[in-house]
Short mmCIF file of C-alpha atoms in Angstrom, two decimals:
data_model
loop_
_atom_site.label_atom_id
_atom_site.label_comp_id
_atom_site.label_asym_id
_atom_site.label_seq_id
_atom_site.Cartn_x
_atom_site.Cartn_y
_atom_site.Cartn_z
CA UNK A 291 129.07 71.44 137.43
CA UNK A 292 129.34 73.70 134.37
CA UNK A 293 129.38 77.56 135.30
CA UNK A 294 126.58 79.25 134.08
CA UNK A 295 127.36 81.64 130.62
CA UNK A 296 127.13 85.71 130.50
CA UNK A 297 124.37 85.56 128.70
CA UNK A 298 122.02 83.44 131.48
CA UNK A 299 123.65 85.53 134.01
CA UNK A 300 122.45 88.64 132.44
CA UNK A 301 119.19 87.18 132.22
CA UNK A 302 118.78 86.21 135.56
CA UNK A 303 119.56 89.72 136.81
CA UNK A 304 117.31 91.37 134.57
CA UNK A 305 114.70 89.07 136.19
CA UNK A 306 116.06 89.95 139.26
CA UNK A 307 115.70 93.55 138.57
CA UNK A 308 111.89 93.03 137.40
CA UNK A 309 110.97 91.21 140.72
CA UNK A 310 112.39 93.92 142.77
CA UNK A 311 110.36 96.89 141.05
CA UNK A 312 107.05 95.38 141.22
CA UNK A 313 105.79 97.50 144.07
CA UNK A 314 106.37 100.91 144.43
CA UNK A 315 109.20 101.89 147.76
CA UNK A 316 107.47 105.17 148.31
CA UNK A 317 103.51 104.17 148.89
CA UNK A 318 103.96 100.13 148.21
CA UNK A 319 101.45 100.18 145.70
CA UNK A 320 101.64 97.29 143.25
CA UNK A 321 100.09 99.14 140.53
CA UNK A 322 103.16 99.83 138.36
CA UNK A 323 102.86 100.89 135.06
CA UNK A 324 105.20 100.94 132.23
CA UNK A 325 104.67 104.43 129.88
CA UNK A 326 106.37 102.95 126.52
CA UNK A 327 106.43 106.61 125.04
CA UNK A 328 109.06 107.99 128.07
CA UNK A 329 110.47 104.87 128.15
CA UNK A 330 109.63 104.67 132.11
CA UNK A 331 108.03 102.77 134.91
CA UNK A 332 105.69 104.45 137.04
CA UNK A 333 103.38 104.12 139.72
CA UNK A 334 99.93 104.76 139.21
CA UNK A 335 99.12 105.79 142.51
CA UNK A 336 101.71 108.42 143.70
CA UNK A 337 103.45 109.08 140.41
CA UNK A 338 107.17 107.96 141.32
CA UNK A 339 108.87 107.36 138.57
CA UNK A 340 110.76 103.83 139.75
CA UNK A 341 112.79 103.57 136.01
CA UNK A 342 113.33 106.00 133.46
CA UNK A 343 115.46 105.58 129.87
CA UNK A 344 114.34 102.42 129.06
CA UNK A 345 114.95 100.64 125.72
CA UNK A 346 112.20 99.41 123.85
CA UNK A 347 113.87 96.09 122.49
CA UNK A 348 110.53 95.64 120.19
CA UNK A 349 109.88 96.37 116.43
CA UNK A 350 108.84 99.56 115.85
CA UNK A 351 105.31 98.75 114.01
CA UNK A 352 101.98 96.80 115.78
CA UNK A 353 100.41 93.52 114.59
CA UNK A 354 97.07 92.33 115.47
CA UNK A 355 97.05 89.02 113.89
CA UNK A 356 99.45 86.15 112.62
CA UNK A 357 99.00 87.70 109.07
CA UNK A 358 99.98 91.21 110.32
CA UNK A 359 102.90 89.84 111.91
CA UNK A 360 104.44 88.05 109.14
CA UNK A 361 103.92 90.76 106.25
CA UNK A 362 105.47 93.23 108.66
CA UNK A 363 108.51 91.09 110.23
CA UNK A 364 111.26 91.96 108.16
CA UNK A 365 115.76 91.73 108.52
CA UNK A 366 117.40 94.53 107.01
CA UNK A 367 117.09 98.21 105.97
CA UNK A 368 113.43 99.00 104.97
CA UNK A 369 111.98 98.27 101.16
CA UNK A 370 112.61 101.55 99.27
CA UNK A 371 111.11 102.78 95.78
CA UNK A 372 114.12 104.59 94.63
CA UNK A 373 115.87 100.92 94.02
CA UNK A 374 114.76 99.31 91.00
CA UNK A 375 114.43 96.17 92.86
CA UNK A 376 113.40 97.91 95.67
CA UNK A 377 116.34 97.41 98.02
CA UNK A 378 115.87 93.29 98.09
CA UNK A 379 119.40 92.70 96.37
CA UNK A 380 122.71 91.39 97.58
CA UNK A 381 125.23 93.51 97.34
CA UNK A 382 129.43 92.21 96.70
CA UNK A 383 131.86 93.86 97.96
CA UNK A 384 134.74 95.29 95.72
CA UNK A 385 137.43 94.78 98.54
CA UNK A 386 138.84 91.20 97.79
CA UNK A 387 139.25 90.87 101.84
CA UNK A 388 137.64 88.40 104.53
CA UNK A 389 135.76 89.42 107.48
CA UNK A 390 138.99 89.83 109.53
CA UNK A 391 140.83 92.17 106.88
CA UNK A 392 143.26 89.28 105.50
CA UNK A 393 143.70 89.58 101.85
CA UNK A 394 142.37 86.76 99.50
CA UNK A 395 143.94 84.40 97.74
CA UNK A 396 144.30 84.60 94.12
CA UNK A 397 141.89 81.66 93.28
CA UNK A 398 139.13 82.92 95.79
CA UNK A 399 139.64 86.92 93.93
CA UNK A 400 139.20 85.09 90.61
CA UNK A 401 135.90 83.40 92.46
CA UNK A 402 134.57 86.70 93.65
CA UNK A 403 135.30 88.97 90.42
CA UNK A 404 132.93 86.23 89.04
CA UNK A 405 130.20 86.37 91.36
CA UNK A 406 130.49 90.27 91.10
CA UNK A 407 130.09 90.08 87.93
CA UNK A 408 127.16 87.62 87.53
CA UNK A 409 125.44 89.44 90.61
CA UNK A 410 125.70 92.63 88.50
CA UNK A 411 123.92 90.86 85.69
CA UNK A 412 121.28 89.49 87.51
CA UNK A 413 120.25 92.62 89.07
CA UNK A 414 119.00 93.87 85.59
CA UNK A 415 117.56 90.86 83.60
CA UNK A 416 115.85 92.61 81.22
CA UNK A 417 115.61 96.08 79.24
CA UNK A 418 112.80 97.13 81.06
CA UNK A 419 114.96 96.71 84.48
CA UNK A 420 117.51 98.45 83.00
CA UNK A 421 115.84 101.73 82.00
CA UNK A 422 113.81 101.78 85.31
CA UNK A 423 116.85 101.78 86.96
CA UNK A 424 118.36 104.85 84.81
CA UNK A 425 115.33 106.81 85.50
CA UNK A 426 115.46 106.41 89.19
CA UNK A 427 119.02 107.14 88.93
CA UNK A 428 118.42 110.15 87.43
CA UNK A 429 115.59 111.08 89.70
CA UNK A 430 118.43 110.73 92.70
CA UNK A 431 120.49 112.87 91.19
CA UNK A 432 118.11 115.82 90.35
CA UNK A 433 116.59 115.57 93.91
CA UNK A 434 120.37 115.87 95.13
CA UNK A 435 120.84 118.74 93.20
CA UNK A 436 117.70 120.68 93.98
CA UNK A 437 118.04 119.36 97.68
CA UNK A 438 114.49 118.19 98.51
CA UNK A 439 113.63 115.63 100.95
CA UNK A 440 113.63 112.04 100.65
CA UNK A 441 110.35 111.62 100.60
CA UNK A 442 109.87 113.64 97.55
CA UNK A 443 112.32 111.22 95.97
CA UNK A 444 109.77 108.40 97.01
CA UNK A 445 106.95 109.81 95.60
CA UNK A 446 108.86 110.89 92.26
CA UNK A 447 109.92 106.76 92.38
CA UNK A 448 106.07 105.89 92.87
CA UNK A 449 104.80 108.17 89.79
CA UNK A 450 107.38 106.71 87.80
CA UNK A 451 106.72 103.36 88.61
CA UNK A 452 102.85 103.91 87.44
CA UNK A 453 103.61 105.74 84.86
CA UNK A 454 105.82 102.47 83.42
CA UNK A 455 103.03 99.91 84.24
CA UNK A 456 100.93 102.08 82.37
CA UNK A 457 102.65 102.27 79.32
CA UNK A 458 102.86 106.02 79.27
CA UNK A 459 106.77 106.03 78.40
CA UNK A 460 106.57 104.62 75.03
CA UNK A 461 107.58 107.55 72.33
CA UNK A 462 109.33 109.64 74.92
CA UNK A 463 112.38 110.00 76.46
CA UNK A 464 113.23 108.05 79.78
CA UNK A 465 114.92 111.68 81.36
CA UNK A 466 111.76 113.88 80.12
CA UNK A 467 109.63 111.29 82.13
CA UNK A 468 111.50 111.16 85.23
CA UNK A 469 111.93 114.74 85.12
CA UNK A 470 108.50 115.28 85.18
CA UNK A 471 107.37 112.67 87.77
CA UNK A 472 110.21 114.54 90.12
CA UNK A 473 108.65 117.79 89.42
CA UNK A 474 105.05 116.58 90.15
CA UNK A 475 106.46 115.02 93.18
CA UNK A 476 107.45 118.14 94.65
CA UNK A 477 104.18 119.81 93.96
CA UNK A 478 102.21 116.66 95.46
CA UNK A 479 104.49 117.16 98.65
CA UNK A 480 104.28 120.85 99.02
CA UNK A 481 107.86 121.40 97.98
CA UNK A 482 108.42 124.67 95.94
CA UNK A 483 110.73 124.25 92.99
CA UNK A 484 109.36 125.91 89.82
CA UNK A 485 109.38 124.03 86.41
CA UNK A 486 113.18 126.31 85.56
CA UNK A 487 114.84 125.58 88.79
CA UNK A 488 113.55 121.59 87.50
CA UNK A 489 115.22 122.12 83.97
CA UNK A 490 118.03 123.27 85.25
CA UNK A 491 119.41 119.91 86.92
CA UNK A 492 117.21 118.20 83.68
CA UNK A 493 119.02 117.17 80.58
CA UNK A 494 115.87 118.01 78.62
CA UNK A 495 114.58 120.83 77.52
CA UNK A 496 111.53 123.11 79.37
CA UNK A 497 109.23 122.35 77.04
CA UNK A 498 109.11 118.96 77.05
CA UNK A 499 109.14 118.50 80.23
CA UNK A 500 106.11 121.03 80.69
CA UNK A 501 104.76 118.88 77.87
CA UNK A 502 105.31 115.37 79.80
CA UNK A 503 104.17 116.88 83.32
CA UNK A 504 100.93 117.48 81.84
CA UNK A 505 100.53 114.41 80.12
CA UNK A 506 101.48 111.85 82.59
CA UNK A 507 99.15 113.82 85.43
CA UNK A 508 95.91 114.00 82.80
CA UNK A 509 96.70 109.76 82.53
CA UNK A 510 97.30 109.19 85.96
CA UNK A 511 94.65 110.92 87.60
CA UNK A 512 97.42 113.35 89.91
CA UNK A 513 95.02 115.86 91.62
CA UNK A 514 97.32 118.68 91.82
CA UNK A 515 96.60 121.74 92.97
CA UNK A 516 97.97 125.03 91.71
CA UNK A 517 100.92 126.33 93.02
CA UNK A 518 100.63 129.01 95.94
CA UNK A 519 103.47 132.16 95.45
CA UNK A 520 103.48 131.80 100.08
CA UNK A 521 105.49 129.12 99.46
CA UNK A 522 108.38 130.63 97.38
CA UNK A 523 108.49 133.16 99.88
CA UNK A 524 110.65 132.04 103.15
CA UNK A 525 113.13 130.11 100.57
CA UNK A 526 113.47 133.49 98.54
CA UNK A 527 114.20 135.61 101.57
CA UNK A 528 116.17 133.52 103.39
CA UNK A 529 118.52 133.24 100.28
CA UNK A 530 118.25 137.29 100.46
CA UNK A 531 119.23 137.67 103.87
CA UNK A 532 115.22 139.75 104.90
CA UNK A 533 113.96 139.33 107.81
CA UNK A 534 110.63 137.59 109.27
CA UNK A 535 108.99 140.57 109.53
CA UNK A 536 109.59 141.10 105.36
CA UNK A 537 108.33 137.26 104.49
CA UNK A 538 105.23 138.47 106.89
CA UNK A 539 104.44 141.37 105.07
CA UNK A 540 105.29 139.59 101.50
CA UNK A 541 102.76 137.24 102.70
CA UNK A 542 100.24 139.64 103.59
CA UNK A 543 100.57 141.26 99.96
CA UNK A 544 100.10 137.98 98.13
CA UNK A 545 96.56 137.33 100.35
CA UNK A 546 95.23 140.52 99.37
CA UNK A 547 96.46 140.20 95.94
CA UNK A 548 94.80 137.26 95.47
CA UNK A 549 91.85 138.03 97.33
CA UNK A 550 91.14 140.54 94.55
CA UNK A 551 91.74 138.56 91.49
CA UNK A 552 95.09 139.49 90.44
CA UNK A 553 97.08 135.65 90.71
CA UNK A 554 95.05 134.45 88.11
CA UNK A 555 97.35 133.55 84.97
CA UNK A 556 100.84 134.60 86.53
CA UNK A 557 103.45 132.93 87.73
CA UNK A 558 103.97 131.95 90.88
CA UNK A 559 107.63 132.96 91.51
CA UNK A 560 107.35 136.19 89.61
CA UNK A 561 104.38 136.93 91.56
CA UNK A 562 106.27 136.03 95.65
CA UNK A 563 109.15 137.93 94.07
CA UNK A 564 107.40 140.94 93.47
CA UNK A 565 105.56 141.02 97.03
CA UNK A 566 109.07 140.61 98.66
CA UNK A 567 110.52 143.52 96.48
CA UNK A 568 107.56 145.18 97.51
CA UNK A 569 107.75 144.40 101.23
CA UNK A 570 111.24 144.67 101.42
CA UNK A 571 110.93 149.01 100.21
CA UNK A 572 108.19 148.77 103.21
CA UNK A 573 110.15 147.50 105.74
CA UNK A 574 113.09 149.42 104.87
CA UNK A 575 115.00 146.46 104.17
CA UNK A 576 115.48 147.63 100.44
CA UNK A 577 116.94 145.05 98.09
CA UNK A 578 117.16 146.16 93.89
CA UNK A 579 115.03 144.31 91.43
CA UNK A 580 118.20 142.75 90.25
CA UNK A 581 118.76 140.74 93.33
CA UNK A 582 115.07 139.63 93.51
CA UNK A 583 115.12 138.60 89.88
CA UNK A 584 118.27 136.89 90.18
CA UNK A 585 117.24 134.96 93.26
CA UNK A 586 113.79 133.84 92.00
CA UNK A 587 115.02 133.24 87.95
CA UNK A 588 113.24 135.74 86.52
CA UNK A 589 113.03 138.55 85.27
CA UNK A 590 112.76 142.27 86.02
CA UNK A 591 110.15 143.18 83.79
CA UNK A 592 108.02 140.63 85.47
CA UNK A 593 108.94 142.11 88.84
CA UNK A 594 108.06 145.86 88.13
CA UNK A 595 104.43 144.58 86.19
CA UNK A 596 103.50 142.25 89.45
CA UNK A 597 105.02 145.02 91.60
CA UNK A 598 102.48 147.63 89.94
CA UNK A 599 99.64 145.63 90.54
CA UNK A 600 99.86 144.51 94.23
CA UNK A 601 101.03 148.05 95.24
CA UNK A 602 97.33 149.27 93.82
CA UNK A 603 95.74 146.28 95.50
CA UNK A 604 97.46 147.41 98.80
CA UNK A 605 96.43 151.01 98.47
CA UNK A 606 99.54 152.72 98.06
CA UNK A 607 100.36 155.05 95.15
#
């Protein structure tokens, strides 16, 4: 008689387990619920909770249907738009070792340099492959260096993506192009990084990229709303070293600012940098216009001119 493997054994005691924990051994009740959320059993009549830390050994997303269930059954780390090919590639190592360590032998290296190298080719068949995958490249790398979320990245991946099918790249530059789908990205997502902070990580110029932003969200339809100085504000004071109790007065002054009028054709960061010069000389947290300025790129003319205007808005002379 063969012994029975570890797997069947385990089996059997987890149905073992199940049968024992159908009725509840503080009322008896049979009405014993599983809570998926907690990851508990329960019962429903006196609340004991009979099992707690459970693992949830099923996918993470719900099907309805046979249809449902086969689009969303997947192996693997999720599809991603910041791969040209969307993550669905194989990927070669450059270690010429098996799975237990042991080094290869010199005809099975010459085998793999050549699949590495054919893999490589295939990954970009044509141009068009090729340049979509230096623009998402270079969106990676400006999102690293401005250090905004992934799923800004995804977004910037998306409007680049429509912006190729459309045909909107021909006669300009593959970096202005992602530069500007990264910047309208982090507009679309609430992120606050002003068109300079943009051009800095950009190897293109301001202009063009100003130029492209508006261009490729006219074509594309982005409904984009302008941007609000509130948001500038906790990034700007943090970097600072202020206080809440500054960014809440900083934000005060912007409301009633723009409540009368005054945000209309100026710039966002000039404008939060003024009302946190401003609130920082109220809360006697002073910091010099030199700081702000430096902090929010710009300048401190700008600073004293918004300064002017939101003290009078605010009352004080």
């Amino acid at each position: 008689m063969e012994r029975p493997s570890r797997q069947r054994q385990q089996e059997r005691e987890s149905e073992q387990q199940s049968d024992e924990i159908l009725s509840c051994p503080e009322c008896g009740s049979d009405e014993v619920i599983t809570d998926a959320d907690q990851g508990e059993l329960v019962c429903d009549d006196c609340g004991l909770v009979l099992d707690e830390r459970q693992i949830d050994r099923g996918p993470e997303w719900r099907a309805f249907n046979h249809s449902e269930r086969q689009s969303k059954s997947r192996v693997g780390a999720p599809i991603t738009e910041t791969m040209h090919d969307r993550g669905l590639t194989t990927t070669i190592d450059w270690k010429d070792k098996d799975a237990y360590g042991r080094s290869l032998s010199s005809e099975k290296r010459s085998q793999m340099h050549r699949l590495r190298k054919w893999q490589e080719r295939i990954r970009t068949k044509d141009a068009g492959e090729r340049n979509l995958q230096f623009a998402l490249s270079e969106i990676d790398r400006m999102a690293s260096a401005l250090g905004v979320p992934r799923s800004v990245r995804e977004v910037a991946s998306v409007i680049y993506r429509r912006a190729l099918n459309e045909d909107l790249i021909r006669g300009r530059s593959i970096e202005g192009v992602a530069t500007a789908a990264l910047y309208a990205a982090c507009r679309q997502e609430g992120i606050p990084r002003s068109l300079d902070e943009v051009a800095e990580v950009s190897r293109v110029p301001q202009k063009e990229i100003g130029r492209t932003y508006r261009y490729i969200s006219q074509e594309l339809g982005l409904e984009l709303r302008p941007v609000d100085p509130k948001q500038f504000v906790p990034r700007f004071a943090s970097s600072l070293g202020l206080s809440e109790e500054v960014q809440a007065k900083a934000t005060e002054i912007i409301d009633v600012s723009a409540e009368q009028g005054l945000l209309s054709g100026k710039s966002p960061t000039g404008f939060a940098a003024a009302a946190i010069y401003a609130a920082s000389l109220l809360c006697n947290e002073k910091k010099t216009q030199r700081e702000v300025a430096d902090v929010a790129q710009v300048t401190e003319v700008t600073i004293r001119n918004r300064y002017q205007e939101q003290i009078e808005a605010m009352g004080f002379r």
